[in-house]
């Protein structure tokens, strides 16, 4: 009896299911040595750099002990990674969007199947509580799923022209993308760049922060297990010099960076020298404007989310909390009470709400803002101190979340990005005053307004000079909508469909269906 069409479909389905299962098992086998290195990822495998300049001791934030030692990649190693990405670009970019999207969707599945283990790696890397890490890693799966679906829709345009002529506007990938990531959301900031870039047909070389090297390499294992060809995604480790080598490489077509304004300036300078497209997601000093008719409980919850998630180490945090005078006392009292209930503890414990600051130097920098606030006349109602935890956690830097009042707009703690668990509360009287003061900053990453008056909510949201403004919530980032800043908070956008424009370029092909019309230039 001949093989039926239905039988063939069933057999292909069985093979696909088996391949997916094997991909997951391949990832799990390699996962067990994720903290043992090697730490670079080139050509589809973990590897030592071909030439290492030195090694970096990476500290586990929770304990203060050494998590791992990572070799610093030389120019030769950066060249090798870029060559790997460049070599596979022609074949990867020629796949259909649907084919590329299927592999991103498989990577999404692998992350979801291994979410708990990957989340624990992220905790060891960052010191944030495990429940937060789960949210972060789940968002990575969401991004891969979203751009896996979008990939097939990255198409061009047909334009009808007079006389039957027409033009084809083709959307093309850029080539090799160079990415440099941040330490506060190591895997998320990586995936937010890599998922849309790969969906568009680009290849990638990524340098993680020197403080959080772990999960970018894990992502490489995931993508390879999902069937992404060797060389499409590569990781080189190192400090600022390694990032500079990547940004200045002549075969890198575009740069995408998340981090501080000073480093972003250097990345943009490298882009200008090489005439490269640049996307920058930088710092913030975002305002939350809370009107007297706001739901105070929701405003309190949002203020906690806007200041104390990830130990306050979030670029979009709403660290300038403007409260209308008539409810200021009630709001401050409830905010202090809620803040004091936050539990500082082992990041891997389920009931911990405040984990460890990334490292000692940064913790001391955050504490210096507490000192300067006091010196300038502000009052610390709670927190702002190092908390010593017992046992193996005694070497970690745990800071109690601080609520600072009696703040003035010109204080250092109000003007500068603290990047720590510190909320500055300011009082206002009128809507006009609140908007003016909210916009009195060089940053423009985010903002929020809390009110039950929907007209005022829209009015104030439209007046705040920021790339993202929430009404009656805070710090939510669905993959479907763009994220990025105004002013010194950055250039370009991540997420949403908008990002497709930042990872592609267009080619116009004009097709003439008649004779060439050159006017009087040609005489018979």
Coordinates of C-alpha atoms in Angstrom, one line a residue:
X1 CA 0.0 0.0 0.0
X2 CA 1.3 3.5 -0.9
X3 CA 2.2 6.1 1.8
X4 CA -0.8 8.4 2.2
X5 CA -0.5 12.2 2.4
X6 CA -2.0 12.0 6.0
X7 CA 0.7 9.5 6.9
X8 CA 3.5 11.8 5.6
X9 CA 2.1 14.7 7.6
X10 CA 2.0 12.6 10.7
X11 CA 5.6 11.5 10.1
X12 CA 6.8 15.0 9.6
X13 CA 5.0 16.1 12.7
X14 CA 6.7 13.3 14.7
X15 CA 10.1 14.3 13.3
X16 CA 9.5 17.9 14.2
X17 CA 8.4 17.1 17.7
X18 CA 11.4 14.8 18.2
X19 CA 13.8 17.5 16.9
X20 CA 12.3 20.0 19.3
X21 CA 12.7 17.5 22.2
X22 CA 16.3 16.9 21.2
X23 CA 17.0 20.6 21.0
X24 CA 15.7 21.0 24.5
X25 CA 17.8 18.1 25.8
X26 CA 20.9 19.5 24.0
X27 CA 20.4 22.8 25.9
X28 CA 19.9 21.1 29.3
X29 CA 23.2 19.1 28.8
X30 CA 25.2 22.2 28.2
X31 CA 23.4 24.1 30.9
X32 CA 25.0 22.2 33.7
X33 CA 28.4 23.9 32.9
X34 CA 27.1 27.4 32.4
X35 CA 29.0 28.7 35.4
X36 CA 32.2 26.9 34.4
X37 CA 32.8 28.6 31.1
X38 CA 34.1 29.0 28.5
X39 CA 32.6 32.4 28.4
X40 CA 32.8 33.4 24.7
X41 CA 30.3 32.1 22.2
X42 CA 31.6 32.0 18.6
X43 CA 30.5 29.8 15.7
X44 CA 27.8 28.1 17.6
X45 CA 29.8 27.0 20.6
X46 CA 31.3 28.1 23.9
X47 CA 35.0 28.8 23.4
X48 CA 38.0 30.4 24.9
X49 CA 39.2 33.6 23.2
X50 CA 41.9 33.0 20.6
X51 CA 43.9 35.6 22.4
X52 CA 43.0 36.7 26.0
X53 CA 44.5 39.9 27.3
X54 CA 43.7 39.3 31.0
X55 CA 40.9 37.9 33.1
X56 CA 38.1 39.5 35.0
X57 CA 36.9 38.3 38.4
X58 CA 33.1 38.5 38.4
X59 CA 31.5 38.9 41.8
X60 CA 28.3 37.2 42.9
X61 CA 26.3 40.1 44.3
X62 CA 24.4 38.0 46.9
X63 CA 27.6 36.8 48.6
X64 CA 30.4 39.1 47.5
X65 CA 32.4 36.1 46.5
X66 CA 33.9 35.3 43.1
X67 CA 31.3 33.8 40.8
X68 CA 33.6 33.2 37.9
X69 CA 36.7 34.4 36.1
X70 CA 36.2 35.5 32.5
X71 CA 39.0 36.1 30.0
X72 CA 39.0 39.6 28.3
X73 CA 38.7 39.3 24.5
X74 CA 41.4 40.9 22.4
X75 CA 41.1 42.5 19.0
X76 CA 41.8 39.2 17.4
X77 CA 38.9 37.6 19.2
X78 CA 36.5 40.4 18.2
X79 CA 37.7 40.0 14.6
X80 CA 37.0 36.2 14.8
X81 CA 33.5 36.8 16.2
X82 CA 32.7 39.4 13.6
X83 CA 34.1 37.2 10.8
X84 CA 31.8 34.4 12.0
X85 CA 28.8 36.6 11.9
X86 CA 29.8 38.0 8.5
X87 CA 30.4 34.6 7.0
X88 CA 26.9 33.3 7.8
X89 CA 25.1 36.5 7.0
X90 CA 24.5 35.7 3.3
X91 CA 22.8 32.4 4.0
X92 CA 20.9 33.5 7.1
X93 CA 19.6 36.7 5.4
X94 CA 18.4 34.6 2.4
X95 CA 16.1 32.5 4.5
X96 CA 12.5 33.5 4.4
X97 CA 11.2 35.5 7.3
X98 CA 9.0 32.6 8.2
X99 CA 12.0 30.2 8.4
X100 CA 13.9 32.6 10.7
X101 CA 10.8 33.2 12.8
X102 CA 10.3 29.4 13.4
X103 CA 13.7 29.2 15.0
X104 CA 13.0 32.2 17.2
X105 CA 9.8 30.6 18.3
X106 CA 11.7 27.4 19.1
X107 CA 14.1 29.4 21.2
X108 CA 11.1 30.9 23.0
X109 CA 9.9 27.3 23.8
X110 CA 13.3 26.3 25.2
X111 CA 13.4 29.3 27.5
X112 CA 9.9 28.6 28.8
X113 CA 10.8 24.9 29.4
X114 CA 13.9 25.9 31.3
X115 CA 12.7 29.1 32.9
X116 CA 13.4 28.2 36.5
X117 CA 17.0 27.2 35.8
X118 CA 17.8 30.2 33.7
X119 CA 16.1 32.5 36.3
X120 CA 18.5 31.1 38.9
X121 CA 21.5 31.9 36.7
X122 CA 20.1 35.5 36.4
X123 CA 19.9 35.7 40.2
X124 CA 23.5 34.6 40.6
X125 CA 24.5 37.1 37.9
X126 CA 22.6 40.2 39.3
X127 CA 21.5 39.6 42.9
X128 CA 17.9 40.4 42.2
X129 CA 15.1 38.4 43.8
X130 CA 14.1 35.1 42.1
X131 CA 10.6 36.2 41.5
X132 CA 11.8 39.3 39.5
X133 CA 14.2 37.1 37.6
X134 CA 11.4 34.9 36.5
X135 CA 9.5 37.9 35.1
X136 CA 12.6 39.1 33.3
X137 CA 13.3 35.7 31.7
X138 CA 9.7 35.2 30.8
X139 CA 9.8 38.5 29.0
X140 CA 12.8 37.2 26.9
X141 CA 10.6 34.3 25.8
X142 CA 7.8 36.8 25.0
X143 CA 10.2 38.9 22.8
X144 CA 11.4 35.8 20.9
X145 CA 7.8 34.7 20.4
X146 CA 6.7 38.1 19.2
X147 CA 9.5 38.7 16.7
X148 CA 9.3 35.1 15.6
X149 CA 5.7 35.9 14.5
X150 CA 6.7 39.3 13.1
X151 CA 9.5 37.9 11.0
X152 CA 7.3 36.7 8.1
X153 CA 5.7 40.1 7.9
X154 CA 8.9 42.1 7.4
X155 CA 8.1 42.8 3.8
X156 CA 8.6 45.6 1.2
X157 CA 6.2 47.6 -0.9
X158 CA 4.9 47.8 -4.4
X159 CA 4.3 51.3 -5.7
X160 CA 2.3 51.8 -8.9
X161 CA 3.6 54.7 -11.1
X162 CA 2.3 56.5 -14.2
X163 CA 2.3 54.7 -17.5
X164 CA 2.3 51.3 -16.0
X165 CA 5.7 51.6 -14.5
X166 CA 6.2 50.6 -10.9
X167 CA 8.7 50.5 -8.1
X168 CA 9.6 47.8 -5.6
X169 CA 10.7 49.0 -2.2
X170 CA 12.6 46.1 -0.7
X171 CA 13.4 45.8 3.0
X172 CA 16.9 44.5 3.6
X173 CA 18.9 43.5 6.7
X174 CA 21.9 45.7 7.6
X175 CA 24.5 43.0 8.1
X176 CA 26.4 42.3 11.3
X177 CA 25.0 44.1 14.4
X178 CA 27.3 45.0 17.3
X179 CA 25.4 45.0 20.7
X180 CA 26.7 46.1 24.1
X181 CA 24.4 45.4 27.1
X182 CA 23.7 46.5 30.6
X183 CA 24.1 44.6 33.9
X184 CA 20.7 45.3 35.5
X185 CA 18.7 43.2 33.0
X186 CA 21.5 41.1 31.4
X187 CA 19.5 38.6 29.3
X188 CA 16.5 40.9 28.7
X189 CA 18.6 43.8 27.2
X190 CA 20.3 41.2 25.1
X191 CA 17.2 39.6 23.7
X192 CA 15.5 43.0 23.1
X193 CA 18.3 43.6 20.6
X194 CA 18.9 40.2 19.2
X195 CA 15.3 39.0 18.6
X196 CA 14.3 41.7 16.2
X197 CA 17.7 41.9 14.6
X198 CA 17.7 38.2 13.8
X199 CA 14.1 38.3 12.7
X200 CA 15.1 40.9 10.1
X201 CA 17.9 38.7 8.8
X202 CA 20.9 40.3 10.5
X203 CA 23.6 38.5 12.4
X204 CA 24.9 39.6 15.8
X205 CA 28.0 40.0 18.0
X206 CA 27.2 40.9 21.6
X207 CA 29.3 42.1 24.5
X208 CA 27.6 41.7 27.9
X209 CA 28.5 43.9 30.8
X210 CA 31.6 42.8 32.6
X211 CA 29.6 42.5 35.8
X212 CA 27.0 40.0 34.4
X213 CA 28.6 37.7 31.7
X214 CA 26.5 34.6 32.3
X215 CA 23.2 34.6 30.5
X216 CA 24.2 36.0 27.2
X217 CA 26.2 32.8 26.6
X218 CA 23.2 30.9 27.8
X219 CA 21.2 32.6 25.1
X220 CA 23.7 31.5 22.6
X221 CA 23.2 27.9 23.7
X222 CA 19.4 28.3 23.4
X223 CA 19.6 29.8 19.9
X224 CA 21.9 27.0 18.7
X225 CA 19.6 24.4 20.3
X226 CA 16.7 26.0 18.5
X227 CA 18.3 25.5 15.1
X228 CA 19.8 29.0 14.5
X229 CA 22.9 28.4 12.3
X230 CA 26.4 28.6 13.8
X231 CA 27.7 32.2 13.8
X232 CA 24.4 34.0 13.6
X233 CA 24.8 35.0 17.3
X234 CA 28.2 35.4 19.0
X235 CA 29.3 36.7 22.4
X236 CA 32.6 38.3 23.3
X237 CA 33.5 39.1 26.9
X238 CA 35.4 42.0 28.3
X239 CA 35.4 45.5 29.7
X240 CA 35.1 48.9 28.0
X241 CA 38.1 48.3 25.6
X242 CA 36.4 45.1 24.2
X243 CA 33.2 47.1 23.6
X244 CA 35.3 49.8 21.8
X245 CA 36.9 47.2 19.6
X246 CA 33.5 45.9 18.6
X247 CA 32.0 49.3 18.0
X248 CA 34.9 50.4 15.9
X249 CA 35.0 47.3 13.8
X250 CA 34.7 48.1 10.1
X251 CA 32.5 45.1 9.3
X252 CA 29.9 46.0 12.0
X253 CA 27.0 47.7 10.3
X254 CA 25.0 49.0 13.3
X255 CA 25.5 49.5 17.0
X256 CA 22.9 49.0 19.7
X257 CA 23.8 50.0 23.3
X258 CA 22.0 50.0 26.7
X259 CA 23.8 51.7 29.5
X260 CA 25.0 55.0 30.8
X261 CA 25.1 58.4 29.0
X262 CA 28.9 58.7 29.1
X263 CA 29.4 55.3 27.6
X264 CA 26.6 55.9 25.1
X265 CA 28.4 59.0 24.0
X266 CA 31.5 56.9 23.2
X267 CA 29.3 54.4 21.3
X268 CA 27.7 57.2 19.3
X269 CA 31.2 58.7 18.5
X270 CA 32.3 55.3 17.2
X271 CA 29.2 55.1 15.1
X272 CA 29.8 58.6 13.6
X273 CA 33.4 57.7 12.7
X274 CA 32.3 54.5 10.9
X275 CA 29.0 56.0 9.5
X276 CA 27.0 53.3 11.4
X277 CA 23.4 53.5 12.5
X278 CA 23.2 53.7 16.3
X279 CA 20.5 52.9 18.8
X280 CA 21.0 54.1 22.4
X281 CA 18.9 53.3 25.4
X282 CA 20.4 55.4 28.2
X283 CA 19.6 56.7 31.6
X284 CA 16.7 58.4 33.2
X285 CA 15.4 60.6 36.0
X286 CA 11.7 60.0 35.4
X287 CA 8.8 61.8 37.1
X288 CA 5.7 60.3 38.7
X289 CA 3.0 63.0 39.1
X290 CA 0.3 62.0 41.6
X291 CA -2.8 64.2 41.8
X292 CA -5.1 64.6 44.8
X293 CA -7.8 62.5 43.1
X294 CA -5.6 59.6 42.5
X295 CA -6.2 56.1 43.9
X296 CA -3.6 56.4 46.7
X297 CA -3.2 52.6 47.1
X298 CA -2.4 52.2 43.4
X299 CA 0.0 55.2 43.5
X300 CA 1.8 53.6 46.4
X301 CA 2.2 50.3 44.7
X302 CA 3.4 52.0 41.5
X303 CA 5.9 54.0 43.5
X304 CA 7.3 50.9 45.0
X305 CA 7.6 49.4 41.5
X306 CA 9.1 52.6 40.1
X307 CA 11.9 52.8 42.8
X308 CA 12.7 49.5 44.4
X309 CA 12.5 46.8 41.7
X310 CA 15.9 45.3 41.1
X311 CA 17.3 47.3 44.1
X312 CA 16.4 50.5 42.2
X313 CA 18.8 49.6 39.4
X314 CA 16.3 50.3 36.6
X315 CA 16.9 53.1 34.0
X316 CA 13.2 54.0 33.6
X317 CA 12.6 54.2 37.4
X318 CA 10.3 57.1 38.6
X319 CA 12.7 58.4 41.1
X320 CA 11.2 62.0 41.3
X321 CA 7.8 61.4 42.9
X322 CA 5.7 64.6 42.7
X323 CA 2.7 64.5 45.0
X324 CA 0.0 67.2 45.2
X325 CA 0.1 69.0 48.5
X326 CA -3.3 68.1 49.8
X327 CA -2.5 64.4 49.9
X328 CA 1.2 64.6 50.5
X329 CA 1.2 63.8 54.2
X330 CA -1.1 60.8 53.8
X331 CA 0.9 59.5 50.7
X332 CA 4.2 59.8 52.5
X333 CA 3.0 58.0 55.6
X334 CA 1.6 55.1 53.5
X335 CA 4.7 55.0 51.3
X336 CA 7.1 54.8 54.3
X337 CA 4.9 52.1 55.9
X338 CA 4.9 50.0 52.6
X339 CA 8.6 50.5 52.1
X340 CA 9.5 49.3 55.6
X341 CA 7.5 46.1 54.9
X342 CA 9.9 45.1 52.1
X343 CA 12.0 42.1 53.0
X344 CA 15.7 42.3 52.4
X345 CA 17.2 38.8 52.1
X346 CA 18.6 36.0 50.1
X347 CA 17.7 36.6 46.4
X348 CA 16.9 33.0 45.9
X349 CA 14.3 33.0 48.8
X350 CA 10.7 33.2 47.6
X351 CA 9.8 35.8 50.2
X352 CA 12.6 38.2 49.5
X353 CA 11.6 41.5 47.9
X354 CA 14.9 43.4 48.0
X355 CA 18.1 41.6 46.9
X356 CA 21.7 42.6 46.6
X357 CA 23.2 45.7 44.9
X358 CA 25.3 44.7 42.0
X359 CA 28.7 45.3 43.7
X360 CA 30.4 47.2 46.5
X361 CA 31.5 50.3 44.5
X362 CA 28.0 50.8 43.2
X363 CA 26.5 50.4 46.7
X364 CA 28.8 53.0 48.1
X365 CA 27.9 55.4 45.2
X366 CA 24.2 55.0 46.1
X367 CA 25.0 55.6 49.8
X368 CA 26.9 58.8 48.8
X369 CA 23.6 60.2 47.4
X370 CA 22.0 59.6 50.8
X371 CA 24.8 61.6 52.4
X372 CA 24.5 64.4 49.9
X373 CA 20.7 64.6 50.3
X374 CA 21.1 65.0 54.1
X375 CA 23.8 67.7 53.5
X376 CA 21.5 69.6 51.2
X377 CA 18.6 69.6 53.7
X378 CA 16.6 66.6 52.8
X379 CA 15.2 64.2 55.4
X380 CA 15.5 60.4 55.2
X381 CA 12.3 58.9 56.6
X382 CA 13.5 55.3 56.2
X383 CA 16.3 53.2 54.8
X384 CA 19.4 54.4 53.1
X385 CA 21.7 52.0 55.1
X386 CA 23.7 48.9 54.5
X387 CA 22.0 45.8 56.0
X388 CA 24.3 43.0 57.1
X389 CA 22.9 39.6 56.5
X390 CA 24.2 36.4 58.2
X391 CA 26.3 33.6 56.9
X392 CA 27.4 33.5 53.3
X393 CA 25.3 36.6 52.5
X394 CA 27.5 38.7 54.8
X395 CA 29.7 39.7 51.9
X396 CA 26.9 41.0 49.8
X397 CA 25.9 44.7 49.7
X398 CA 22.2 44.9 50.8
X399 CA 20.8 48.4 51.1
X400 CA 17.5 49.3 52.8
X401 CA 15.1 51.1 50.4
X402 CA 15.1 54.8 51.2
X403 CA 12.3 57.4 51.2
X404 CA 13.7 61.0 51.0
X405 CA 11.5 64.0 51.6
X406 CA 11.9 67.8 51.9
X407 CA 13.5 67.6 48.5
X408 CA 14.2 70.5 46.2
X409 CA 14.5 70.4 42.5
X410 CA 18.1 71.5 42.5
X411 CA 19.4 68.9 44.9
X412 CA 22.0 66.4 43.5
X413 CA 19.8 63.5 44.5
X414 CA 16.9 64.9 42.5
X415 CA 19.0 66.0 39.4
X416 CA 21.2 62.9 38.9
X417 CA 20.4 59.3 38.2
X418 CA 21.1 57.4 41.5
X419 CA 20.4 53.9 40.1
X420 CA 19.6 52.6 43.6
X421 CA 16.7 52.1 46.0
X422 CA 16.0 55.8 46.7
X423 CA 12.7 57.6 46.1
X424 CA 12.7 61.4 46.3
X425 CA 9.3 62.9 47.2
X426 CA 8.5 66.4 46.0
X427 CA 5.3 68.4 46.7
X428 CA 3.5 70.5 44.1
X429 CA 0.3 72.6 44.0
X430 CA -0.9 72.9 40.4
X431 CA -0.9 70.9 37.2
X432 CA 1.1 73.5 35.4
X433 CA 3.7 73.5 38.1
X434 CA 3.9 69.7 38.1
X435 CA 4.4 69.5 34.3
X436 CA 7.1 72.2 34.3
X437 CA 9.1 70.6 37.1
X438 CA 8.6 67.1 35.7
X439 CA 10.2 68.3 32.4
X440 CA 13.1 70.2 34.1
X441 CA 15.7 67.5 33.4
X442 CA 18.1 66.5 30.7
X443 CA 16.5 63.0 30.7
X444 CA 13.3 61.8 29.0
X445 CA 13.0 58.1 29.3
X446 CA 9.7 57.7 31.1
X447 CA 7.1 59.2 33.3
X448 CA 3.7 58.6 34.8
X449 CA 0.6 60.4 35.9
X450 CA -1.9 59.2 38.5
X451 CA -5.4 60.6 38.5
X452 CA -9.0 59.5 38.1
X453 CA -9.7 62.4 35.7
X454 CA -9.0 60.7 32.3
X455 CA -8.9 64.1 30.5
X456 CA -6.2 65.4 32.9
X457 CA -4.4 62.0 32.6
X458 CA -4.1 62.4 28.8
X459 CA -3.3 66.1 29.0
X460 CA -0.4 65.6 31.4
X461 CA 0.8 62.4 29.7
X462 CA 1.0 64.3 26.4
X463 CA 2.9 67.2 28.1
X464 CA 5.6 65.0 29.8
X465 CA 8.7 64.9 27.6
X466 CA 9.5 61.2 27.7
X467 CA 9.5 58.2 25.4
X468 CA 7.1 56.2 27.6
X469 CA 4.4 57.7 29.9
X470 CA 2.1 55.5 31.9
X471 CA -1.3 56.5 33.2
X472 CA -2.2 54.9 36.6
X473 CA 0.6 52.3 36.5
X474 CA 4.4 52.0 36.1
X475 CA 7.3 50.0 34.7
X476 CA 5.4 47.8 32.4
X477 CA 7.1 46.9 29.1
X478 CA 5.0 44.8 26.7
X479 CA 7.1 43.7 23.8
X480 CA 4.4 44.9 21.4
X481 CA 5.0 48.7 22.1
X482 CA 8.2 50.7 21.5
X483 CA 10.6 51.7 24.3
X484 CA 13.2 54.4 24.2
X485 CA 13.9 58.0 25.4
X486 CA 13.9 61.7 24.6
X487 CA 16.8 64.1 25.2
X488 CA 19.8 62.4 26.8
X489 CA 17.9 59.2 27.4
X490 CA 18.7 57.9 24.0
X491 CA 18.2 57.6 20.3
X492 CA 16.0 55.1 18.5
X493 CA 13.6 52.6 19.9
X494 CA 13.5 49.0 21.1
X495 CA 10.4 46.7 20.9
X496 CA 7.2 47.0 18.9
X497 CA 7.1 47.2 15.2
X498 CA 9.0 50.4 15.2
X499 CA 12.3 48.6 15.9
X500 CA 12.1 46.9 12.5
X501 CA 13.0 50.2 10.9
X502 CA 16.2 50.3 13.0
X503 CA 17.4 46.9 11.9
X504 CA 16.7 47.2 8.2
X505 CA 17.4 49.4 5.2
X506 CA 15.4 49.9 2.0
X507 CA 16.3 49.4 -1.6
X508 CA 14.1 51.0 -4.3
X509 CA 13.9 49.2 -7.7
X510 CA 12.3 51.3 -10.3
X511 CA 10.8 49.4 -13.3
X512 CA 10.2 51.4 -16.5
X513 CA 7.5 49.9 -18.6
X514 CA 7.8 52.4 -21.5
X515 CA 10.6 54.3 -23.3
X516 CA 13.1 56.5 -21.5
X517 CA 11.8 60.1 -21.4
X518 CA 14.8 62.4 -21.3
X519 CA 13.1 65.5 -22.7
X520 CA 15.2 67.6 -25.1
X521 CA 18.4 65.8 -24.2
X522 CA 18.1 63.3 -27.0
X523 CA 17.5 64.4 -30.7
X524 CA 16.9 61.9 -33.5

